[in-house]
């Protein structure tokens, strides 16, 4: 029996060779898409799990105004659905934004995508948003454009979007039922009035759905984001997913609610619970179907720069950009070379046989196992205490697949002081280490390059086996190897479920 | 007759874009309304537009210092909770 790395595309998995990409999904995770859409997304870092290792994206914060209020947002900070709250992005004029994009694209030739996502709603700032897009299409026509919106003023801007050749639009759709919407959106600004309650939600939903239909009718790619709000829309998002996909959204990305009291949002102050990692994963599985391409989404800030999961924004502040000496034409030529080389590399990988492992005695009915990996660049590379996030993989008799990532809080101050974070800060109910162990709920193994004595003990006590024996190995190979080790102990025997046995 | 912007303003530009009289201008520490230009939107709209779009409670006040969007009116956070957190003020 062969044990391929699973593709999300179903049975046809021969291209599935993303063996050491760190994302675990096969390159042909995009195979279900029509060719013209696949061509558009395959080098888009936010949409393609494999592309995000190679290509970079950036956001510019040119859109401060917003036309709705969400209960998970506090306008004193950035919008918390597209960007993380708590940090205010550097607001730029369109001219400054163009200077910044050109500087970044010269410095980071992997740069393929410019997005406008905030800090407010880009389409509530049409002049600033479209001025930025227009100038950039003139000066760097090779860079793809994308825009995110709450959808309220989307229908009136669809023609403009089509004109600027913006081929990726993200709409945040949290509900299709106004009664539910009224629990998420306290008001909207609509036709010169502030409108509240169910009426506001009804208008917003209508506009979102209309905008979605208009975009897909014009062949513009639409991704839908939803914020999972337990007790509000958790039971409802599967329905949302069905509807938006039926209308042609190519991707439905479910993101966890962030509701911390210190952000001062309605949900944060009112004690609205955030979803657990398990709740999120269950819903992502349900909504993603075969479109699980966004598991690597990192909810970037509105001014994020760089590869996904990194932010090099500090290198490109306006004062630094102003003194840079840039040859724009040469930069564009260099980008072309770099892009072509990456595409070639990806194509070559797509053509290769998958890094299939030969089965060594895993019984077909073995239960799947979740493992958390402190990984970097596709290998088991991080010290347990240094991991900013864990990549979650599922191993089963069918192979290894990437499930998602879970963010940690760093507790380890240095190589030798692991466990120092195991103190409970004043006012906190648990130590960071305990919290980090809690986010690993559901995982049976943690793979890392190294781990301290204290976390080791705590992990074991939590029923999670720490494993530092696969340091610097390709993640999928390591996960597979550990899965086989567990199988060999007989612990994976098919669960005897009397109810299922006929 | 004119409205004014208070120190609660977060400089988000929303009001600037919707003012029918171009009465609002960016300034530090916060945006300002030119009281020579502001008409409180009379003749243009039933509601003062800046106050209709502003996302921040207590950011816009009338000539008596009364907030057009008092605490709790936009977020729905109960007044008791706001008082408890020290986020409640009666007037500018
Ligand atoms: S009340 Fe009307 S005219 Fe006056 S500043 Fe606000 S929007 Fe402008
Ligand atoms: S809308 Fe409100 S917060 Fe935004 S700039 Fe105007 S007064 Fe300030």
Tab-separated table of C-alpha atoms in Angstrom, chain A residues 64-67 69 71 74-76 91 124-125 128 186-187 189 192-194 196 264-266 269-270, chain B residues 10 12-14 17-18 45-47 49 51-56 69 73-78 81 85:
chain	number	residue	atom	x	y	z
A	64	UNK	CA	-9.085	54.452	7.107
A	65	UNK	CA	-12.831	55.117	6.920
A	66	UNK	CA	-15.500	52.523	7.515
A	67	UNK	CA	-19.234	52.452	6.879
A	69	UNK	CA	-19.636	48.707	12.857
A	71	UNK	CA	-19.005	43.904	17.307
A	74	UNK	CA	-12.888	48.800	17.892
A	75	UNK	CA	-12.138	51.640	15.493
A	76	UNK	CA	-9.468	52.943	17.799
A	91	UNK	CA	-1.760	55.259	7.391
A	124	UNK	CA	-15.741	53.111	1.934
A	125	UNK	CA	-12.612	54.971	0.763
A	128	UNK	CA	-7.956	56.574	-1.977
A	186	UNK	CA	-24.934	47.236	15.559
A	187	UNK	CA	-25.248	49.744	12.717
A	189	UNK	CA	-24.134	54.023	7.392
A	192	UNK	CA	-26.923	59.266	4.423
A	193	UNK	CA	-28.363	57.655	7.539
A	194	UNK	CA	-27.182	55.524	10.388
A	196	UNK	CA	-29.471	49.947	13.181
A	264	UNK	CA	-12.199	47.305	23.938
A	265	UNK	CA	-14.555	45.731	21.413
A	266	UNK	CA	-18.176	44.989	22.238
A	269	UNK	CA	-15.876	43.769	26.918
A	270	UNK	CA	-19.044	41.689	27.076
B	10	UNK	CA	-9.541	58.726	16.050
B	12	UNK	CA	-10.507	57.960	10.616
B	13	UNK	CA	-11.553	60.274	7.740
B	14	UNK	CA	-15.075	58.876	7.538
B	17	UNK	CA	-15.703	62.122	2.949
B	18	UNK	CA	-19.417	62.600	3.692
B	45	UNK	CA	-29.657	66.008	4.822
B	46	UNK	CA	-32.069	65.302	7.659
B	47	UNK	CA	-29.151	64.079	9.827
B	49	UNK	CA	-23.609	63.423	8.155
B	51	UNK	CA	-22.456	62.288	13.260
B	52	UNK	CA	-24.306	59.699	11.169
B	53	UNK	CA	-21.104	57.929	10.089
B	54	UNK	CA	-18.697	58.622	12.962
B	55	UNK	CA	-17.851	55.286	14.648
B	56	UNK	CA	-16.648	56.832	17.890
B	69	UNK	CA	-23.403	59.891	19.830
B	73	UNK	CA	-25.139	54.554	21.653
B	74	UNK	CA	-22.918	53.059	18.934
B	75	UNK	CA	-21.391	49.977	20.485
B	76	UNK	CA	-24.399	48.892	22.520
B	77	UNK	CA	-22.152	48.398	25.554
B	78	UNK	CA	-24.397	49.102	28.579
B	81	UNK	CA	-20.320	48.688	32.042
B	85	UNK	CA	-14.531	50.945	32.993
